[in-house]
mmCIF file of C-alpha atoms and ligand atoms in Angstrom:
data_model
loop_
_atom_site.group_PDB
_atom_site.id
_atom_site.type_symbol
_atom_site.label_atom_id
_atom_site.label_comp_id
_atom_site.label_asym_id
_atom_site.label_seq_id
_atom_site.Cartn_x
_atom_site.Cartn_y
_atom_site.Cartn_z
ATOM 1 C CA MET A 1 9.358 -18.952 -20.772
ATOM 2 C CA ASN A 2 12.272 -16.881 -19.660
ATOM 3 C CA PRO A 3 11.618 -15.259 -16.187
ATOM 4 C CA PRO A 4 11.069 -11.485 -16.620
ATOM 5 C CA SER A 5 13.898 -9.305 -15.779
ATOM 6 C CA HIS A 6 12.046 -7.535 -12.836
ATOM 7 C CA GLY A 7 11.728 -10.832 -10.954
ATOM 8 C CA VAL A 8 7.841 -10.457 -10.135
ATOM 9 C CA THR A 9 5.669 -13.138 -11.225
ATOM 10 C CA LEU A 10 2.330 -14.504 -9.959
ATOM 11 C CA ALA A 11 4.243 -17.352 -8.380
ATOM 12 C CA SER A 12 6.384 -14.925 -6.277
ATOM 13 C CA ILE A 13 3.201 -13.173 -5.237
ATOM 14 C CA TYR A 14 1.583 -16.352 -4.191
ATOM 15 C CA GLU A 15 4.903 -17.174 -2.248
ATOM 16 C CA ALA A 16 4.705 -13.711 -0.647
ATOM 17 C CA ARG A 17 1.102 -14.332 0.370
ATOM 18 C CA ALA A 18 1.964 -17.481 1.976
ATOM 19 C CA ARG A 19 4.786 -15.870 3.936
ATOM 20 C CA ILE A 20 2.965 -12.862 5.067
ATOM 21 C CA GLN A 21 -0.397 -14.485 6.079
ATOM 22 C CA GLY A 22 -1.281 -13.975 9.715
ATOM 23 C CA GLN A 23 1.603 -11.196 9.903
ATOM 24 C CA VAL A 24 -0.296 -8.546 7.933
ATOM 25 C CA ALA A 25 -4.160 -7.856 7.826
ATOM 26 C CA ARG A 26 -6.413 -9.276 5.199
ATOM 27 C CA THR A 27 -8.040 -5.768 4.531
ATOM 28 C CA PRO A 28 -11.761 -5.711 3.461
ATOM 29 C CA LEU A 29 -12.799 -4.639 -0.058
ATOM 30 C CA VAL A 30 -16.032 -2.691 0.478
ATOM 31 C CA ARG A 31 -18.603 -1.539 -2.026
ATOM 32 C CA SER A 32 -19.336 2.060 -1.827
ATOM 33 C CA LEU A 33 -22.828 2.884 -2.203
ATOM 34 C CA THR A 34 -22.334 6.835 -2.857
ATOM 35 C CA LEU A 35 -19.500 6.307 -5.379
ATOM 36 C CA SER A 36 -21.294 3.504 -7.220
ATOM 37 C CA GLU A 37 -24.303 5.701 -7.521
ATOM 38 C CA ARG A 38 -22.444 8.971 -8.319
ATOM 39 C CA PHE A 39 -20.354 7.294 -11.282
ATOM 40 C CA ASP A 40 -22.935 4.705 -12.473
ATOM 41 C CA ALA A 41 -20.389 1.901 -11.761
ATOM 42 C CA GLU A 42 -19.732 -0.492 -8.939
ATOM 43 C CA VAL A 43 -16.896 1.077 -7.120
ATOM 44 C CA TYR A 44 -14.987 -0.924 -4.463
ATOM 45 C CA LEU A 45 -12.510 0.522 -1.780
ATOM 46 C CA LYS A 46 -9.558 -1.727 -0.901
ATOM 47 C CA LEU A 47 -9.050 -0.550 2.863
ATOM 48 C CA GLU A 48 -5.076 -0.893 3.112
ATOM 49 C CA ASN A 49 -5.497 2.032 5.653
ATOM 50 C CA GLN A 50 -6.479 -0.462 8.080
ATOM 51 C CA GLN A 51 -3.280 -2.317 8.076
ATOM 52 C CA PRO A 52 -1.811 -2.158 11.734
ATOM 53 C CA SER A 53 1.175 0.024 10.527
ATOM 54 C CA GLY A 54 -1.220 2.319 8.670
ATOM 55 C CA ALA A 55 -0.349 1.400 5.231
ATOM 56 C CA PHE A 56 -0.002 -1.369 2.687
ATOM 57 C CA LYS A 57 3.853 -1.044 2.815
ATOM 58 C CA LEU A 58 3.770 -3.726 5.688
ATOM 59 C CA ARG A 59 3.093 -6.351 3.078
ATOM 60 C CA GLY A 60 6.466 -5.754 1.121
ATOM 61 C CA ALA A 61 8.520 -5.154 4.289
ATOM 62 C CA THR A 62 7.032 -8.237 6.077
ATOM 63 C CA ASN A 63 7.585 -10.420 2.885
ATOM 64 C CA MET A 64 11.353 -9.308 2.341
ATOM 65 C CA ILE A 65 12.165 -9.888 5.955
ATOM 66 C CA ALA A 66 10.560 -13.137 6.364
ATOM 67 C CA ALA A 67 12.019 -14.254 2.954
ATOM 68 C CA LEU A 68 15.592 -13.524 4.099
ATOM 69 C CA MET A 69 15.057 -15.184 7.223
ATOM 70 C CA ASP A 70 13.984 -18.388 5.323
ATOM 71 C CA ARG A 71 16.814 -18.212 3.080
ATOM 72 C CA ASP A 72 19.701 -17.223 5.268
ATOM 73 C CA GLY A 73 18.396 -18.088 8.879
ATOM 74 C CA LEU A 74 17.642 -15.915 11.689
ATOM 75 C CA GLU A 75 21.345 -15.691 12.534
ATOM 76 C CA ALA A 76 21.933 -13.732 9.354
ATOM 77 C CA LEU A 77 19.411 -11.058 10.328
ATOM 78 C CA GLN A 78 20.463 -10.625 13.855
ATOM 79 C CA ARG A 79 22.736 -7.712 12.882
ATOM 80 C CA GLY A 80 19.431 -6.124 12.053
ATOM 81 C CA VAL A 81 17.669 -4.428 8.973
ATOM 82 C CA THR A 82 17.819 -0.825 8.144
ATOM 83 C CA THR A 83 16.353 1.860 6.171
ATOM 84 C CA ALA A 84 15.942 5.671 6.099
ATOM 85 C CA SER A 85 12.202 6.409 5.540
ATOM 86 C CA THR A 86 10.418 8.739 7.684
ATOM 87 C CA GLY A 87 7.136 7.825 6.702
ATOM 88 C CA ASN A 88 4.913 4.693 5.846
ATOM 89 C CA HIS A 89 7.818 2.611 4.739
ATOM 90 C CA GLY A 90 9.942 3.282 8.012
ATOM 91 C CA ARG A 91 6.930 2.482 10.158
ATOM 92 C CA ALA A 92 6.324 -0.906 8.233
ATOM 93 C CA VAL A 93 9.883 -1.895 8.587
ATOM 94 C CA ALA A 94 9.721 -1.111 12.364
ATOM 95 C CA PHE A 95 6.547 -3.035 12.744
ATOM 96 C CA ALA A 96 7.520 -6.000 10.747
ATOM 97 C CA ALA A 97 11.001 -6.331 12.177
ATOM 98 C CA ALA A 98 9.346 -6.289 15.596
ATOM 99 C CA ARG A 99 6.852 -8.901 14.614
ATOM 100 C CA LEU A 100 9.485 -11.148 13.235
ATOM 101 C CA GLY A 101 11.923 -10.618 15.997
ATOM 102 C CA VAL A 102 14.700 -9.013 13.977
ATOM 103 C CA PRO A 103 16.364 -5.634 15.185
ATOM 104 C CA ALA A 104 15.638 -2.688 13.078
ATOM 105 C CA VAL A 105 17.540 0.637 12.844
ATOM 106 C CA VAL A 106 15.898 3.453 11.246
ATOM 107 C CA CYS A 107 18.267 6.463 10.362
ATOM 108 C CA LEU A 108 16.684 9.803 10.391
ATOM 109 C CA SER A 109 18.313 13.242 9.856
ATOM 110 C CA GLU A 110 18.190 15.738 12.667
ATOM 111 C CA LEU A 111 15.411 17.762 10.897
ATOM 112 C CA VAL A 112 12.683 15.016 11.238
ATOM 113 C CA PRO A 113 10.435 16.075 14.060
ATOM 114 C CA ALA A 114 10.697 14.367 17.147
ATOM 115 C CA ASN A 115 7.030 12.869 17.038
ATOM 116 C CA LYS A 116 7.798 10.961 13.936
ATOM 117 C CA ALA A 117 10.884 9.705 15.540
ATOM 118 C CA HIS A 118 8.995 8.658 18.753
ATOM 119 C CA ALA A 119 6.373 6.835 16.604
ATOM 120 C CA ILE A 120 8.942 4.526 15.085
ATOM 121 C CA GLU A 121 10.554 4.134 18.503
ATOM 122 C CA ALA A 122 7.289 3.000 19.766
ATOM 123 C CA LEU A 123 7.199 0.222 17.278
ATOM 124 C CA GLY A 124 10.320 -1.185 18.772
ATOM 125 C CA ALA A 125 13.105 -0.043 16.234
ATOM 126 C CA GLU A 126 16.232 2.062 17.148
ATOM 127 C CA VAL A 127 16.121 5.609 15.776
ATOM 128 C CA ARG A 128 19.597 6.839 14.832
ATOM 129 C CA ARG A 129 19.849 10.598 14.374
ATOM 130 C CA VAL A 130 22.470 11.436 11.645
ATOM 131 C CA GLY A 131 23.334 14.544 9.866
ATOM 132 C CA ARG A 132 20.933 17.471 8.524
ATOM 133 C CA SER A 133 19.315 15.849 5.397
ATOM 134 C CA GLN A 134 17.949 12.771 3.933
ATOM 135 C CA ASP A 135 20.925 12.112 1.739
ATOM 136 C CA GLU A 136 23.107 12.077 5.159
ATOM 137 C CA ALA A 137 20.653 9.653 6.617
ATOM 138 C CA PHE A 138 21.024 7.408 3.702
ATOM 139 C CA GLN A 139 24.834 7.532 3.963
ATOM 140 C CA GLU A 140 24.302 6.117 7.600
ATOM 141 C CA VAL A 141 22.325 3.330 6.051
ATOM 142 C CA ALA A 142 24.984 2.542 3.673
ATOM 143 C CA ARG A 143 27.462 2.465 6.182
ATOM 144 C CA LEU A 144 25.496 0.152 8.498
ATOM 145 C CA VAL A 145 25.005 -2.141 5.586
ATOM 146 C CA ASN A 146 28.666 -2.331 4.272
ATOM 147 C CA GLU A 147 30.459 -2.075 7.888
ATOM 148 C CA GLN A 148 27.808 -3.793 10.167
ATOM 149 C CA GLY A 149 26.483 -6.322 7.982
ATOM 150 C CA MET A 150 22.909 -5.054 8.255
ATOM 151 C CA THR A 151 20.276 -5.687 5.609
ATOM 152 C CA LEU A 152 18.812 -2.951 3.731
ATOM 153 C CA VAL A 153 14.765 -3.172 3.164
ATOM 154 C CA PRO A 154 14.321 -0.865 0.337
ATOM 155 C CA PRO A 155 10.839 1.052 -0.086
ATOM 156 C CA PHE A 156 9.911 -0.419 -3.509
ATOM 157 C CA ASP A 157 12.677 -1.328 -5.858
ATOM 158 C CA ASP A 158 12.878 -5.144 -5.033
ATOM 159 C CA PRO A 159 10.991 -8.135 -6.213
ATOM 160 C CA LEU A 160 10.332 -9.177 -2.776
ATOM 161 C CA ILE A 161 8.833 -5.798 -1.843
ATOM 162 C CA ALA A 162 6.780 -5.641 -5.179
ATOM 163 C CA SER A 163 5.604 -9.233 -4.717
ATOM 164 C CA GLY A 164 4.419 -8.345 -1.284
ATOM 165 C CA GLN A 165 2.524 -5.364 -2.499
ATOM 166 C CA GLY A 166 1.110 -7.724 -5.085
ATOM 167 C CA THR A 167 -0.811 -9.989 -2.528
ATOM 168 C CA ILE A 168 -3.341 -7.019 -2.563
ATOM 169 C CA GLY A 169 -4.143 -8.077 -6.244
ATOM 170 C CA VAL A 170 -4.752 -11.544 -5.219
ATOM 171 C CA GLU A 171 -7.191 -10.450 -2.393
ATOM 172 C CA LEU A 172 -8.949 -8.206 -4.978
ATOM 173 C CA LEU A 173 -9.859 -10.840 -7.426
ATOM 174 C CA GLU A 174 -10.908 -13.292 -4.353
ATOM 175 C CA ASP A 175 -13.469 -10.748 -3.256
ATOM 176 C CA GLN A 176 -14.534 -9.569 -6.556
ATOM 177 C CA PRO A 177 -13.649 -12.148 -9.285
ATOM 178 C CA ALA A 178 -15.197 -10.177 -12.118
ATOM 179 C CA LEU A 179 -13.249 -7.041 -11.421
ATOM 180 C CA ASP A 180 -12.664 -4.831 -14.583
ATOM 181 C CA ARG A 181 -10.409 -2.252 -13.447
ATOM 182 C CA VAL A 182 -8.103 -1.020 -10.765
ATOM 183 C CA ILE A 183 -7.124 2.498 -10.058
ATOM 184 C CA VAL A 184 -3.688 2.756 -8.054
ATOM 185 C CA GLY A 185 -1.505 5.519 -6.878
ATOM 186 C CA LEU A 186 1.937 5.482 -8.498
ATOM 187 C CA SER A 187 5.278 6.610 -6.839
ATOM 188 C CA GLY A 188 8.181 4.167 -6.803
ATOM 189 C CA GLY A 189 5.773 1.588 -8.482
ATOM 190 C CA GLY A 190 6.064 -1.301 -6.020
ATOM 191 C CA LEU A 191 2.314 -0.991 -5.325
ATOM 192 C CA LEU A 192 1.063 -0.710 -8.756
ATOM 193 C CA GLY A 193 3.494 -2.892 -10.204
ATOM 194 C CA GLY A 194 2.761 -5.709 -7.751
ATOM 195 C CA ILE A 195 -0.929 -5.341 -8.100
ATOM 196 C CA GLY A 196 -0.736 -5.302 -11.886
ATOM 197 C CA ALA A 197 1.460 -8.629 -12.072
ATOM 198 C CA ALA A 198 -1.235 -10.185 -9.826
ATOM 199 C CA VAL A 199 -4.463 -9.175 -11.312
ATOM 200 C CA LYS A 200 -3.099 -9.787 -14.979
ATOM 201 C CA GLY A 201 -1.561 -12.892 -13.924
ATOM 202 C CA ILE A 202 -4.980 -14.037 -12.721
ATOM 203 C CA ARG A 203 -7.250 -12.606 -15.259
ATOM 204 C CA ARG A 204 -5.612 -11.065 -18.246
ATOM 205 C CA GLY A 205 -8.094 -8.257 -19.057
ATOM 206 C CA VAL A 206 -8.168 -6.503 -15.894
ATOM 207 C CA GLN A 207 -7.308 -2.604 -16.760
ATOM 208 C CA VAL A 208 -4.508 -1.089 -14.518
ATOM 209 C CA THR A 209 -4.632 2.744 -14.278
ATOM 210 C CA GLY A 210 -1.818 4.588 -12.580
ATOM 211 C CA VAL A 211 -2.124 7.954 -10.790
ATOM 212 C CA SER A 212 0.656 10.390 -10.020
ATOM 213 C CA LEU A 213 0.969 13.917 -8.623
ATOM 214 C CA SER A 214 0.800 16.789 -11.029
ATOM 215 C CA GLN A 215 4.431 17.677 -10.336
ATOM 216 C CA GLY A 216 7.318 15.382 -9.758
ATOM 217 C CA ALA A 217 5.727 12.261 -11.297
ATOM 218 C CA ALA A 218 9.136 10.300 -11.375
ATOM 219 C CA MET A 219 7.761 7.028 -12.845
ATOM 220 C CA TRP A 220 5.633 8.722 -15.315
ATOM 221 C CA GLU A 221 8.604 11.011 -16.562
ATOM 222 C CA SER A 222 11.022 7.975 -16.572
ATOM 223 C CA LEU A 223 8.374 5.945 -18.728
ATOM 224 C CA GLN A 224 8.341 8.688 -21.185
ATOM 225 C CA ALA A 225 11.937 9.129 -21.383
ATOM 226 C CA GLY A 226 12.422 5.374 -21.770
ATOM 227 C CA GLN A 227 14.825 5.253 -18.893
ATOM 228 C CA PRO A 228 14.884 6.311 -15.151
ATOM 229 C CA VAL A 229 15.296 10.094 -14.858
ATOM 230 C CA ASP A 230 15.452 12.433 -11.907
ATOM 231 C CA VAL A 231 12.609 14.986 -10.831
ATOM 232 C CA GLU A 232 12.209 17.747 -8.532
ATOM 233 C CA GLU A 233 10.425 16.813 -5.613
ATOM 234 C CA VAL A 234 7.536 19.409 -4.590
ATOM 235 C CA ALA A 235 5.494 19.618 -1.320
ATOM 236 C CA SER A 236 1.980 17.905 -1.794
ATOM 237 C CA LEU A 237 -0.973 16.665 -0.070
ATOM 238 C CA GLY A 238 0.017 13.274 -1.454
ATOM 239 C CA ASP A 239 3.472 13.334 0.145
ATOM 240 C CA SER A 240 3.739 9.468 -0.075
ATOM 241 C CA LEU A 241 3.772 9.732 -3.810
ATOM 242 C CA GLY A 242 6.680 11.975 -3.940
ATOM 243 C CA GLY A 243 10.511 10.978 -4.601
ATOM 244 C CA GLY A 244 12.212 9.415 -7.348
ATOM 245 C CA ILE A 245 12.554 5.903 -8.565
ATOM 246 C CA GLY A 246 16.195 5.650 -8.426
ATOM 247 C CA LEU A 247 18.538 6.048 -11.446
ATOM 248 C CA ASP A 248 19.752 2.448 -10.978
ATOM 249 C CA ASN A 249 16.209 1.106 -10.669
ATOM 250 C CA VAL A 250 16.491 -2.740 -11.223
ATOM 251 C CA CYS A 251 12.980 -3.851 -10.772
ATOM 252 C CA THR A 252 10.017 -1.430 -10.680
ATOM 253 C CA PHE A 253 10.556 0.650 -13.871
ATOM 254 C CA ALA A 254 10.413 -2.565 -16.137
ATOM 255 C CA LEU A 255 7.489 -3.930 -14.010
ATOM 256 C CA VAL A 256 5.305 -0.931 -14.325
ATOM 257 C CA ARG A 257 6.188 -0.420 -18.060
ATOM 258 C CA GLU A 258 4.871 -4.009 -18.309
ATOM 259 C CA VAL A 259 1.581 -3.901 -16.504
ATOM 260 C CA MET A 260 0.098 -0.282 -16.457
ATOM 261 C CA ASP A 261 -2.448 0.223 -19.210
ATOM 262 C CA ASP A 262 -3.059 4.105 -18.641
ATOM 263 C CA HIS A 263 -2.205 6.811 -16.395
ATOM 264 C CA VAL A 264 -3.450 10.174 -15.173
ATOM 265 C CA GLN A 265 -2.040 12.984 -13.123
ATOM 266 C CA VAL A 266 -4.040 14.683 -10.242
ATOM 267 C CA SER A 267 -3.997 18.249 -9.036
ATOM 268 C CA GLU A 268 -3.780 19.224 -5.331
ATOM 269 C CA GLY A 269 -7.487 20.482 -5.459
ATOM 270 C CA ALA A 270 -8.797 17.405 -6.538
ATOM 271 C CA ILE A 271 -6.865 15.358 -3.883
ATOM 272 C CA ALA A 272 -8.067 17.638 -1.505
ATOM 273 C CA ARG A 273 -11.876 17.157 -2.538
ATOM 274 C CA ALA A 274 -11.375 13.437 -2.566
ATOM 275 C CA MET A 275 -9.910 13.369 1.082
ATOM 276 C CA VAL A 276 -12.798 15.323 2.245
ATOM 277 C CA ASP A 277 -15.422 13.158 0.247
ATOM 278 C CA LEU A 278 -13.857 10.045 1.534
ATOM 279 C CA LEU A 279 -14.427 11.422 5.245
ATOM 280 C CA GLN A 280 -17.765 12.666 4.536
ATOM 281 C CA HIS A 281 -19.392 9.877 2.582
ATOM 282 C CA GLU A 282 -17.271 6.769 3.544
ATOM 283 C CA LYS A 283 -16.423 7.994 7.137
ATOM 284 C CA ILE A 284 -12.601 7.155 6.288
ATOM 285 C CA LEU A 285 -9.817 9.522 7.290
ATOM 286 C CA VAL A 286 -6.940 8.959 4.873
ATOM 287 C CA GLU A 287 -3.871 10.762 3.712
ATOM 288 C CA GLY A 288 -3.723 12.381 0.118
ATOM 289 C CA ALA A 289 -1.944 9.434 -1.727
ATOM 290 C CA ALA A 290 -4.827 7.262 -0.538
ATOM 291 C CA ALA A 291 -7.482 9.360 -2.161
ATOM 292 C CA VAL A 292 -5.742 9.690 -5.557
ATOM 293 C CA GLY A 293 -8.040 7.068 -7.266
ATOM 294 C CA LEU A 294 -11.153 8.955 -6.493
ATOM 295 C CA ALA A 295 -9.359 12.151 -7.415
ATOM 296 C CA ALA A 296 -8.460 10.826 -10.782
ATOM 297 C CA ILE A 297 -12.093 9.646 -11.684
ATOM 298 C CA ASP A 298 -13.486 13.127 -10.473
ATOM 299 C CA GLU A 299 -10.927 15.426 -12.084
ATOM 300 C CA HIS A 300 -10.593 13.538 -15.433
ATOM 301 C CA GLY A 301 -13.929 12.245 -15.863
ATOM 302 C CA LEU A 302 -12.580 8.643 -16.368
ATOM 303 C CA ASP A 303 -15.367 6.462 -18.024
ATOM 304 C CA ILE A 304 -15.851 3.808 -15.630
ATOM 305 C CA ARG A 305 -19.801 3.558 -16.329
ATOM 306 C CA GLY A 306 -20.881 -0.079 -16.008
ATOM 307 C CA GLN A 307 -17.428 -1.289 -14.718
ATOM 308 C CA LYS A 308 -16.578 -2.984 -11.597
ATOM 309 C CA VAL A 309 -13.532 -0.811 -10.343
ATOM 310 C CA ALA A 310 -11.303 -1.149 -7.220
ATOM 311 C CA LEU A 311 -9.650 2.092 -5.693
ATOM 312 C CA ILE A 312 -6.774 1.454 -3.572
ATOM 313 C CA VAL A 313 -6.952 3.318 -0.312
ATOM 314 C CA SER A 314 -3.333 2.968 0.497
ATOM 315 C CA GLY A 315 -2.736 4.559 3.980
ATOM 316 C CA ASN A 316 -3.938 6.729 6.730
ATOM 317 C CA GLY A 317 -0.835 8.755 7.465
ATOM 318 C CA VAL A 318 -2.616 12.346 7.875
ATOM 319 C CA ASP A 319 -2.782 14.455 10.964
ATOM 320 C CA LEU A 320 -5.416 16.951 11.655
ATOM 321 C CA ALA A 321 -3.449 20.052 10.441
ATOM 322 C CA THR A 322 -3.008 18.521 7.111
ATOM 323 C CA PHE A 323 -6.588 17.547 6.855
ATOM 324 C CA ASP A 324 -7.528 21.162 7.702
ATOM 325 C CA ARG A 325 -5.347 22.387 4.909
ATOM 326 C CA ALA A 326 -7.074 19.902 2.415
ATOM 327 C CA ARG A 327 -10.518 21.138 3.669
ATOM 328 C CA SER A 328 -9.627 24.743 3.221
ATOM 329 C CA LEU A 329 -8.338 23.892 -0.368
ATOM 330 C CA ALA A 330 -11.545 21.973 -1.145
ATOM 331 C CA GLY A 331 -13.438 24.829 -0.079
ATOM 332 C CA ARG A 332 -15.847 22.861 2.389
HETATM 333 C C1 PLP B 401 4.410 4.280 -0.776
HETATM 334 C C2 PLP B 401 3.059 4.740 -0.737
HETATM 335 C C3 PLP B 401 2.379 4.747 -2.062
HETATM 336 C C4 PLP B 401 3.111 4.385 -3.455
HETATM 337 O O1 PLP B 401 3.767 3.150 -3.483
HETATM 338 P P1 PLP B 401 4.795 2.885 -4.431
HETATM 339 O O2 PLP B 401 5.128 1.452 -4.091
HETATM 340 O O3 PLP B 401 6.119 3.815 -4.172
HETATM 341 O O4 PLP B 401 4.342 3.358 -5.887
HETATM 342 C C5 PLP B 401 0.947 5.287 -2.269
HETATM 343 N N1 PLP B 401 0.241 5.514 -1.025
HETATM 344 C C6 PLP B 401 0.808 5.301 0.294
HETATM 345 C C7 PLP B 401 0.065 5.646 1.411
HETATM 346 C C8 PLP B 401 2.246 5.023 0.203
HETATM 347 O O5 PLP B 401 2.752 4.920 1.429
#
């Protein structure tokens, strides 16, 4: 059998698992009594909000940095790893690099607020302030890679990143071997693609449902167009699901096309209600992107009756002002 063009296999996911074991949290899968009762199903929450960096992205970043260390030696990485994300991926790269003893440089535009820069510095990374836009920050990343030999750790579009995220799927089936379905937030597709490859590799029949924002759903629009397309990015409570998939996408477009069975889009109101529900009933405070699984069941009346369903609670990056906004939007 030819290896898939996207490079993500059950074998690459098990390799990732061996590599990152002890470096990332093995997060709990908890059965929700209230949601199980409400939807007449067995609803489980995979608590990636409990990763020490605050989101699942630690898995992919740790896998990539550790794999490159194994392959090229620590020497090759002493010039550092770099990225330009202000959000969960930037935090993950900073955290993983510090853990593995590799220098990290996170490039941020001057518009990124100081508290976000400090949070990344507190994890041991160097923050470099460049330009007045994310584009200019990316230009600095490219320069560091091309001129100083640093290594780019991309947020999703790489087999090592997607395989790292796929370790979630292995854990899901260890904890609930009879799982019927997993509902996953979809942006660049590292998370859904990795989990999909894992669960389907282990147990063919597991249904993989993707959830995107109602506007700027880059992967969904690309799948419908048959090739990667650009979308306009809009502000959302689910900000971690924003952004494009890259017109030169090499991995996750093909991967998501292969493993995703169905897909829905969720409104801001549904995300807001799901965030409030998760705090009120499950006592977990999560960001909008982490609540879209519940939002999807609620808003679209997905028929999950009698199924064992896992929702991926992907991250905790929310502040009180944003939660307040969600609460007033939810009318509670
Ligand atoms: C990045 C992210 C996602 C989406 O992951 P992709 O691999 O880009 O699809 C979902 N939730 C949170 C909290 C994230 O940080």
